[in-house]
Each structure stands twice: as structure tokens, then as C-alpha cells.
């Protein structure tokens, strides 16, 4: 992780900033209005990349958890923890932007369409993971339990997807096949910007967590030499 | 259809959430960094006094 | 493994209070539903299916907590782990004993609550226990795994529902759908039945594989 530090500390923030500015410019200045929904549709350009980040977070948690269980590397555990928090941030963004978008378009603050429903359940799984870590303390045992939760959570996703889909109707398709090229580019730019944001936030949290580790080690040393 | 206020609200929400998290992180970071510094200094002093 | 199962069953049946308290609890939850809604509102089989499963999930969670709490208090678990029994098998035994235990209560509560709500169920006499069994298996698979985790943490009472409920969503939806199909006399072994089955298989296997990570000291 130390190897990444110079790149992460110096490059990531600026990369995020520039891609975000570019993305915002494209969303507000470049892309044309969508025919049916008008200007509000532009929320989509942030809503969708945020959703992808949520899933990315989930998979990182699962991967890091599996790695932790099988190899016991402390870094994997920290990675899982950080990814869960960042994923939770983006999950909240998806839900809130989704709700704000729903209001003018469908007239209600919330709909139980399959995708939003799935995201809200994912939010509760994230919440369960974070609550486990916060409520139960910070031992190696809890880290293992959290890893179990992380893995089982990700295994639940396909079942969730199928059952929620069958349970409800279809997510109002945003002319997926018929996305104009300007829209595609804008979406692409936003996805890249959001990925950079994810990476930067993840890095910050990881740095934070490793500092905490260092603190614990130092404290132990201090007590030992006292 | 002009629902510009909703558009504005959504983008505002995104930034508020992201910045709130960044703020919380930086605050925790500063506290941690300070403690680490303080401990390190203390250890060094101990090392010198031996 | 049969020996383990037998031992668990003996333990649970000796404490007949557990069975009866779980039964009374489920019964009370059903009553709460009756009073929160009105008997007329509940008469629909679909709603009744939903209420039944909500009851079973919540009562079941409390049943699970108790089951592990007892073992924890008596430190039986450490004893079991020292023996050369593979933890995966331990999981299956624990899970199965939970299934049987919960199923017994369910087989009493379900007909009773259906009778209360005036929902005819004589034609569901065969498929209903099947649904109950499948739903309970899925519930116990994840429940046993996470109850084992929750009981070893500080905030155990609140953590089990927090961890378990989100993951149970597919099971809940599927179980209610199949049960309501059974009660309305519709086709109950369609797609939702397969979802239920898939859930069971996936999480029994997962629990079996991952339980060793939980009990490893």
C-alpha cells in the first residue's frame, strides 16, 4: 500500500476534480435535453454511475472478505471495511437521487420498481455490515464475522435480483438501446469521474484506517516500554 | 417539462453527501495524525532519556 | 452426525419450555396482527400467507437466539469443538435441529392462524407442510450461521435481525408467494418454488462451507 501512496495522495484528488468538472460540464452544457423527461433526466448521469459504484463496493467487500478469510492479511480486512463505507455512501446517493428523480417523473417520492427495491435492500445489507463492525468492537474475531457477512451478502445478490424482479414490474427503461451518442459520452465521462471519486474516497478511508492501526501498535509499544 | 428545481436538488444532495463524508474523514484523519505524532514524539523522548 | 443431531434434539426437547414459549410467542404475534388489522381485512389468503411468514420469521429469530444462548452459557460449544467433529457437520446438525424444532411449532401455529382468519386450508393439507419445510430450511441455514455469529458479539439481540432480515428477503418473498398459491389453490410449484429451492440449496451449502470460519477460535 505504501507504494501507492505518492500516486494516490497527489494524483487521485486532482484526477477526481478534473474528471468531475468535465463530467459536470458535459451534463449541463453538452448533452441535449431528453425528449420525454426534459431537463430532470440529467439526474440519470449521476444516478447510474452511483449505482455502479454501489455494486463495485459490494464486490470489493466480498473479494476482500474472501481474501481475509483465506489468507488473513490485515490489509484485506481494512479494504473490506473501507469499501463498505464508500459503497454505503454511493448507495445512499442512488436512493436519494432516485427518489428526487421519481417525484417529477412519476409523481411519487418512491416506487417499488425492481432496481430501486434491490438498492434499498442492498443498503440494509451494507448497514448490517457497518453496524456489525461498529457495535461489536474491533477484534480479529469480529473482522472474521464481518467477512462472513460480506461474502454471504454478495451471494444473496443474484437471488435478490431474481426475486425482486419477479415480484414487481419493470424499471422504466431509459431508452437503453436508443441512447444518443452525446448521452453515451456524457454517461461515460460521468462513470469515469465517479470511479475516480470512488478510488479517491477509498484511498482516503484506507489511509485513515491504516493510521488507526499504526496508532494501536504505537500505543502498545508505548505501554510496553513504559 | 421544467423541473429544474428537482435537478438542482439532486445534484446538491450528491455533493452534500460526498462532502459530508469527506469532512468526517478529514476530521478523523486529523485527530488520528495528531495522536500518532504525539505518541511518536513521546517515544523519541523516552528513547533519548535512556 | 446423527449422534449430534440426536443430542441437539434431546437438548431441545428436554427443555419443553422452549417449544411452548415459542409456540405462545408465535400465537401472540398472530393475535397482534388480528388486532392491528381487523378479521375481515385479513380474510384474503394472500395476506394471510404474508402474515404467517412474518410471524414465523420474527418468532423464529427469537427461537434461534435462545438456542445458541443456551449453548453459549453452558459452554457446550467449546467442548464440541475440541472433539474431532468437523465444524461443517456441526453446522448441518445444528441447522437440522433448528429446522425440526421450528417446523414443529409452525405445524401448530399455521393451521391455528388459518382457522382464525377463516381461510380454508383443507385442500392445502399436503403442499402446505412442504412450503413450511422449505422456507424453514432456508431460514435455518442463514439463521444458524448468523445466530452463531450474533451470540458471540456484544449487541447480540439487535444484531441478529439486522444481519439476517435483509438476506432473507428473497426467501420471504418466495415463501409468501408459494404459500399464497397453495392457499388459493393455484399452481404452487412454479417459478417461486424454484426460487425457494435455489435459496435453500445455496445457503445450506454456503453455511456448511463457511461455518468453520465462525467457530474457529
XYZ file of C-alpha atoms in Angstrom:
493
model
C 0.000 0.000 0.000
C 2.900 2.302 0.667
C 3.826 2.011 -2.975
C 0.569 3.602 -3.985
C 0.831 6.480 -1.561
C 2.650 9.009 -3.778
C 0.339 8.310 -6.711
C -2.793 8.266 -4.586
C -2.032 11.291 -2.478
C -1.001 13.520 -5.336
C -2.715 12.315 -8.444
C -6.074 10.970 -7.294
C -7.564 14.167 -5.867
C -6.694 16.140 -8.983
C -7.809 13.385 -11.274
C -11.124 13.268 -9.472
C -11.507 17.004 -9.597
C -10.785 17.312 -13.293
C -12.934 14.382 -14.339
C -15.768 15.694 -12.190
C -15.560 19.146 -13.697
C -15.503 17.634 -17.163
C -18.456 15.443 -16.263
C -20.469 18.338 -14.889
C -19.677 20.379 -17.960
C -20.909 17.610 -20.187
C -24.040 17.073 -18.156
C -25.014 20.708 -18.106
C -23.550 22.186 -21.236
C -23.017 19.455 -23.753
C -25.715 16.843 -23.632
C -29.093 17.740 -25.115
C -32.379 17.540 -23.266
C -34.078 14.210 -23.309
C -37.298 14.302 -25.279
C -39.775 12.863 -22.828
C -38.490 13.805 -19.424
C -36.863 17.119 -20.120
C -34.156 18.609 -18.039
C -34.738 16.445 -14.964
C -33.493 13.416 -16.838
C -29.951 14.673 -16.320
C -30.053 13.258 -12.822
C -29.607 9.934 -14.585
C -25.990 10.807 -15.406
C -25.144 10.796 -11.728
C -27.702 8.256 -10.581
C -26.472 5.411 -12.772
C -22.700 5.722 -12.139
C -23.507 5.948 -8.418
C -25.389 2.654 -8.753
C -22.409 1.072 -10.462
C -20.184 2.284 -7.680
C -22.523 0.693 -5.166
C -22.104 -2.670 -6.841
C -18.395 -2.128 -7.201
C -18.231 -1.506 -3.465
C -20.097 -4.710 -2.813
C -17.808 -6.801 -4.919
C -14.721 -5.307 -3.359
C -16.130 -6.078 0.069
C -16.811 -9.650 -0.975
C -13.420 -10.123 -2.587
C -11.532 -8.547 0.287
C -13.579 -10.576 2.772
C -12.807 -13.813 0.968
C -9.149 -12.883 0.822
C -9.187 -12.089 4.521
C -10.779 -15.391 5.445
C -8.417 -17.398 3.315
C -5.194 -15.517 3.854
C -5.690 -13.398 6.936
C -3.995 -10.308 5.574
C -4.871 -7.292 7.687
C -4.973 -5.155 4.576
C -7.832 -7.193 3.153
C -9.851 -6.550 6.251
C -9.198 -2.813 6.094
C -10.052 -2.830 2.419
C -13.363 -4.554 3.091
C -14.215 -2.073 5.797
C -13.328 0.946 3.684
C -15.135 -0.369 0.623
C -18.268 -0.999 2.689
C -18.325 2.602 3.857
C -17.704 4.051 0.427
C -20.258 1.702 -1.092
C -22.748 2.843 1.518
C -22.117 6.490 0.583
C -22.885 5.772 -3.064
C -25.839 3.578 -2.187
C -27.345 6.475 -0.266
C -26.713 8.716 -3.260
C -28.517 6.290 -5.555
C -31.530 6.157 -3.275
C -31.769 9.900 -2.773
C -31.220 10.834 -6.407
C -33.599 8.079 -7.434
C -36.261 9.461 -5.142
C -35.749 13.051 -6.267
C -35.914 11.897 -9.870
C -39.028 9.858 -9.277
C -41.041 12.738 -7.890
C -41.381 14.911 -11.010
C -41.434 11.981 -13.403
C -43.779 9.505 -11.761
C -45.414 11.823 -9.256
C -44.393 9.868 -6.187
C -41.375 10.033 -3.899
C -40.774 6.336 -4.102
C -41.676 3.431 -6.339
C -41.113 -0.245 -5.729
C -39.689 -0.998 -9.097
C -37.147 -3.849 -9.092
C -33.972 -1.818 -9.303
C -34.765 0.706 -6.589
C -36.104 -2.078 -4.385
C -32.928 -4.015 -4.839
C -30.812 -0.996 -3.976
C -32.738 -0.396 -0.804
C -32.193 -3.968 0.330
C -28.518 -3.619 -0.554
C -28.478 -0.545 1.611
C -29.710 -2.595 4.550
C -27.052 -5.227 3.913
C -24.404 -2.512 3.883
C -25.911 -1.106 7.058
C -25.811 -4.517 8.703
C -22.138 -4.884 7.820
C -21.224 -1.448 9.141
C -23.315 -1.880 12.282
C -21.665 -5.205 12.994
C -18.272 -3.576 12.848
C -19.291 -0.554 14.889
C -21.392 -2.222 17.543
C -19.412 -5.339 18.133
C -15.960 -3.895 18.534
C -12.772 -4.231 16.622
C -11.316 -7.631 17.281
C -9.944 -10.125 14.840
C -12.947 -12.310 15.572
C -15.378 -9.579 14.552
C -13.348 -8.974 11.430
C -13.892 -12.591 10.506
C -17.608 -12.403 11.205
C -17.881 -9.285 9.091
C -16.088 -11.111 6.311
C -18.651 -13.916 6.524
C -21.431 -11.353 6.279
C -19.724 -9.734 3.310
C -19.479 -12.991 1.412
C -22.978 -14.211 2.221
C -24.279 -10.769 1.275
C -22.802 -10.948 -2.167
C -24.116 -14.475 -2.656
C -27.567 -13.188 -1.845
C -27.469 -10.606 -4.631
C -28.443 -12.842 -7.564
C -31.312 -14.323 -5.561
C -32.390 -10.836 -4.562
C -32.244 -9.690 -8.137
C -34.380 -12.540 -9.416
C -36.943 -12.448 -6.657
C -37.351 -8.677 -6.675
C -37.668 -8.679 -10.435
C -40.322 -11.372 -10.404
C -42.050 -9.605 -7.582
C -42.548 -6.322 -9.430
C -42.822 -4.819 -12.826
C -40.018 -3.407 -14.896
C -37.750 -0.453 -14.224
C -38.889 2.248 -16.631
C -36.288 1.813 -19.283
C -34.397 4.897 -20.245
C -34.304 4.019 -23.932
C -31.295 1.861 -23.220
C -30.893 0.801 -26.814
C -31.640 4.235 -28.145
C -29.142 6.353 -26.235
C -27.945 9.197 -28.398
C -24.159 9.363 -28.821
C -23.928 12.587 -26.802
C -25.680 10.835 -23.979
C -23.360 7.859 -24.204
C -20.305 10.063 -23.980
C -21.713 12.041 -21.095
C -22.591 8.854 -19.269
C -19.126 7.505 -19.941
C -17.476 10.631 -18.619
C -19.623 10.573 -15.514
C -18.813 6.921 -14.926
C -15.107 7.653 -15.153
C -15.470 10.634 -12.832
C -17.394 8.571 -10.319
C -14.833 5.792 -10.495
C -12.106 8.282 -9.687
C -14.187 9.605 -6.837
C -14.665 6.062 -5.566
C -10.962 5.343 -5.778
C -10.023 8.559 -4.046
C -12.534 8.141 -1.219
C -11.463 4.526 -0.814
C -7.856 5.578 -0.622
C -8.624 8.270 1.949
C -10.503 5.840 4.142
C -7.805 3.200 3.791
C -5.159 5.727 4.764
C -7.337 6.645 7.707
C -7.754 3.031 8.808
C -4.079 2.238 8.484
C -3.278 5.294 10.580
C -5.564 3.894 13.218
C -3.712 0.590 13.039
C -0.453 2.430 13.498
C -1.902 4.207 16.489
C -2.866 0.922 18.100
C 0.595 -0.510 17.504
C 2.261 2.615 18.855
C 0.081 2.585 21.929
C 1.000 -0.992 22.593
C 4.674 -0.196 22.187
C 4.369 2.789 24.495
C 2.751 0.674 27.166
C 5.408 -1.969 26.750
C 8.287 0.416 27.218
C 6.626 2.413 29.994
C -41.227 19.957 -18.694
C -39.282 22.245 -16.488
C -38.429 20.640 -13.173
C -35.132 22.399 -12.769
C -35.514 22.668 -9.022
C -35.516 18.874 -8.762
C -32.409 18.650 -10.874
C -30.739 21.169 -8.645
C -31.873 19.334 -5.507
C -30.498 16.026 -6.764
C -27.073 17.383 -7.615
C -26.977 19.301 -4.364
C -27.789 16.095 -2.485
C -24.908 14.277 -4.158
C -22.416 16.967 -3.268
C -23.692 17.359 0.268
C -23.340 13.637 0.904
C -19.891 13.403 -0.641
C -18.596 16.460 1.164
C -20.121 15.416 4.458
C -18.249 12.146 4.202
C -15.032 13.886 3.155
C -15.369 16.258 6.062
C -15.946 13.435 8.542
C -12.938 11.602 7.125
C -10.623 14.574 7.298
C -11.609 15.305 10.853
C -10.909 11.732 11.902
C -7.675 11.860 9.996
C -6.503 14.981 11.764
C -7.276 13.555 15.210
C -5.508 10.326 14.368
C -2.499 12.046 12.839
C -2.145 14.274 15.876
C -2.266 11.349 18.254
C 0.230 9.404 16.224
C 2.556 12.406 16.192
C 2.204 12.908 19.916
C 2.911 9.265 20.641
C 5.896 9.209 18.317
C 7.369 12.276 19.948
C 6.842 10.734 23.350
C 8.604 7.548 22.280
C 11.516 9.510 20.892
C 11.896 11.431 24.097
C 11.865 8.210 26.033
C 14.480 6.805 23.719
C 16.704 9.818 24.285
C 16.327 9.753 28.032
C 17.572 6.167 28.229
C -23.644 -36.610 12.532
C -26.773 -38.429 13.542
C -25.414 -38.607 17.037
C -25.007 -34.854 17.068
C -28.488 -34.356 15.752
C -29.853 -36.668 18.379
C -28.003 -34.826 21.100
C -29.322 -31.480 19.920
C -32.825 -32.757 19.674
C -32.645 -34.237 23.127
C -31.446 -30.942 24.463
C -34.257 -29.038 22.876
C -36.987 -31.432 23.738
C -35.913 -31.713 27.304
C -36.472 -28.023 27.577
C -40.089 -28.320 26.625
C -40.471 -24.784 27.822
C -38.655 -23.644 24.714
C -41.170 -25.307 22.477
C -44.115 -23.987 24.368
C -42.729 -20.489 24.751
C -42.001 -20.318 21.032
C -45.467 -21.538 20.281
C -47.065 -18.997 22.578
C -44.912 -16.255 21.098
C -45.941 -17.078 17.539
C -49.516 -17.297 18.635
C -49.309 -13.873 20.228
C -47.779 -12.326 17.130
C -50.674 -13.681 15.122
C -53.051 -12.110 17.609
C -51.246 -8.798 17.309
C -51.893 -8.920 13.598
C -55.547 -9.662 14.181
C -55.917 -6.655 16.413
C -53.827 -4.349 14.293
C -55.953 -5.178 11.300
C -59.480 -6.433 11.519
C -60.569 -10.009 10.935
C -62.303 -9.001 7.734
C -59.200 -7.389 6.316
C -57.156 -10.488 6.889
C -59.515 -12.913 5.273
C -57.641 -12.896 1.992
C -55.336 -15.940 1.618
C -52.574 -13.791 0.164
C -52.492 -11.539 3.179
C -52.751 -14.488 5.492
C -49.731 -16.084 3.809
C -47.793 -12.870 4.333
C -48.778 -12.552 7.995
C -47.934 -16.167 8.630
C -44.420 -15.808 7.336
C -43.804 -12.524 9.134
C -44.836 -14.248 12.329
C -42.601 -17.231 11.647
C -39.623 -15.069 10.802
C -39.797 -12.980 13.941
C -40.668 -15.802 16.280
C -38.050 -17.949 14.588
C -35.355 -15.375 15.196
C -36.075 -15.359 18.864
C -36.080 -19.125 18.887
C -32.670 -19.148 17.233
C -31.211 -16.695 19.692
C -32.277 -18.845 22.607
C -30.888 -21.968 21.060
C -27.395 -20.556 20.826
C -27.602 -18.638 24.061
C -28.180 -21.837 25.978
C -25.191 -23.495 24.416
C -23.036 -20.484 24.978
C -23.970 -20.313 28.612
C -23.196 -23.921 29.183
C -20.000 -23.683 27.178
C -21.013 -26.817 25.347
C -19.693 -25.422 22.165
C -16.077 -25.370 23.185
C -16.476 -28.939 24.279
C -17.857 -29.936 20.929
C -15.133 -28.155 19.046
C -12.383 -29.942 20.891
C -13.793 -33.217 19.706
C -12.775 -34.373 16.228
C -16.077 -33.385 14.700
C -15.844 -31.410 11.505
C -17.421 -27.968 12.018
C -19.318 -28.245 8.784
C -21.121 -31.283 10.091
C -21.731 -29.418 13.310
C -23.443 -26.749 11.301
C -25.666 -29.196 9.491
C -26.666 -30.855 12.735
C -27.447 -27.561 14.401
C -29.348 -26.395 11.370
C -31.388 -29.539 11.108
C -32.285 -29.492 14.749
C -33.423 -25.903 14.342
C -35.470 -26.877 11.308
C -37.219 -29.666 13.125
C -37.811 -27.531 16.153
C -39.206 -24.598 14.216
C -41.224 -26.844 11.949
C -42.940 -28.409 14.885
C -44.064 -25.028 16.120
C -45.088 -23.981 12.629
C -47.212 -27.046 12.085
C -49.165 -25.998 15.147
C -49.339 -22.289 14.506
C -50.151 -22.345 10.797
C -53.432 -24.260 10.921
C -54.475 -22.335 14.006
C -53.949 -18.951 12.470
C -55.555 -20.022 9.216
C -58.557 -21.171 11.177
C -58.673 -17.847 12.990
C -58.823 -15.972 9.764
C -61.402 -18.177 8.209
C -59.106 -19.114 5.365
C -59.999 -22.570 4.119
C -56.998 -24.851 4.015
C -58.271 -28.368 3.759
C -57.069 -28.677 0.194
C -53.640 -27.394 1.172
C -53.066 -30.215 3.598
C -50.277 -31.731 1.561
C -48.415 -28.817 -0.043
C -48.556 -26.519 2.998
C -46.135 -28.513 5.157
C -43.843 -28.749 2.136
C -43.694 -24.970 1.797
C -43.238 -24.581 5.517
C -40.403 -27.070 5.421
C -38.604 -25.421 2.527
C -38.997 -21.968 3.970
C -37.795 -23.138 7.356
C -34.755 -24.834 5.856
C -33.679 -21.632 4.161
C -34.401 -19.637 7.285
C -32.450 -22.034 9.481
C -29.475 -22.170 7.143
C -28.838 -18.451 7.311
C -30.283 -18.197 10.801
C -27.989 -20.792 12.329
C -24.968 -19.197 10.711
C -25.744 -15.695 11.865
C -27.109 -16.654 15.259
C -23.748 -18.300 15.899
C -22.111 -15.015 14.981
C -24.525 -12.771 16.840
C -24.328 -14.697 20.083
C -20.583 -14.131 20.163
C -20.879 -10.359 19.911
C -21.872 -7.637 22.283
C -25.079 -6.317 20.767
C -26.435 -9.772 20.109
C -30.185 -9.205 20.397
C -30.309 -6.430 17.887
C -27.584 -7.686 15.575
C -29.234 -10.953 14.581
C -32.294 -9.324 12.979
C -30.127 -6.597 11.445
C -27.884 -9.132 9.750
C -30.480 -11.760 8.967
C -33.515 -9.862 7.701
C -32.015 -8.202 4.605
C -30.563 -11.501 3.463
C -33.873 -13.267 3.995
C -35.774 -11.010 1.587
C -35.700 -13.437 -1.363
C -36.773 -16.275 0.910
C -39.583 -14.236 2.390
C -40.953 -13.160 -0.974
C -40.732 -16.656 -2.417
C -42.225 -18.368 0.636
C -45.149 -15.988 0.769
C -45.797 -16.363 -2.950
C -45.775 -20.140 -2.803
C -47.880 -20.258 0.368
C -50.457 -17.916 -1.068
C -50.598 -20.037 -4.220
C -51.129 -23.101 -2.053
C -53.890 -21.406 -0.097
C -55.710 -20.117 -3.131
C -55.419 -23.475 -4.846
C -53.262 -22.121 -7.605
C -50.150 -23.579 -9.137
C -47.640 -23.590 -6.369
C -44.660 -25.422 -7.830
C -43.869 -22.833 -10.448
C -41.063 -20.350 -10.579
C -41.323 -19.171 -6.984
C -40.998 -22.734 -5.791
C -37.774 -22.996 -7.719
C -36.519 -19.748 -6.208
C -37.260 -21.159 -2.760
C -35.421 -24.347 -3.592
C -32.464 -22.430 -5.010
C -32.257 -20.305 -1.874
C -32.229 -23.388 0.308
C -29.553 -25.176 -1.656
C -27.293 -22.150 -1.994
C -27.376 -21.220 1.660
C -27.230 -24.665 3.152
C -24.072 -25.281 1.148
C -22.692 -21.825 1.944
C -23.410 -22.264 5.640
C -21.779 -25.664 5.633
C -18.662 -24.292 3.962
C -18.310 -21.093 5.908
C -19.363 -22.141 9.419
C -15.828 -23.305 10.288
C -14.734 -19.678 9.924
C -17.218 -18.670 12.563
C -16.340 -21.190 15.231
C -12.618 -21.163 14.689
C -11.039 -19.792 17.808
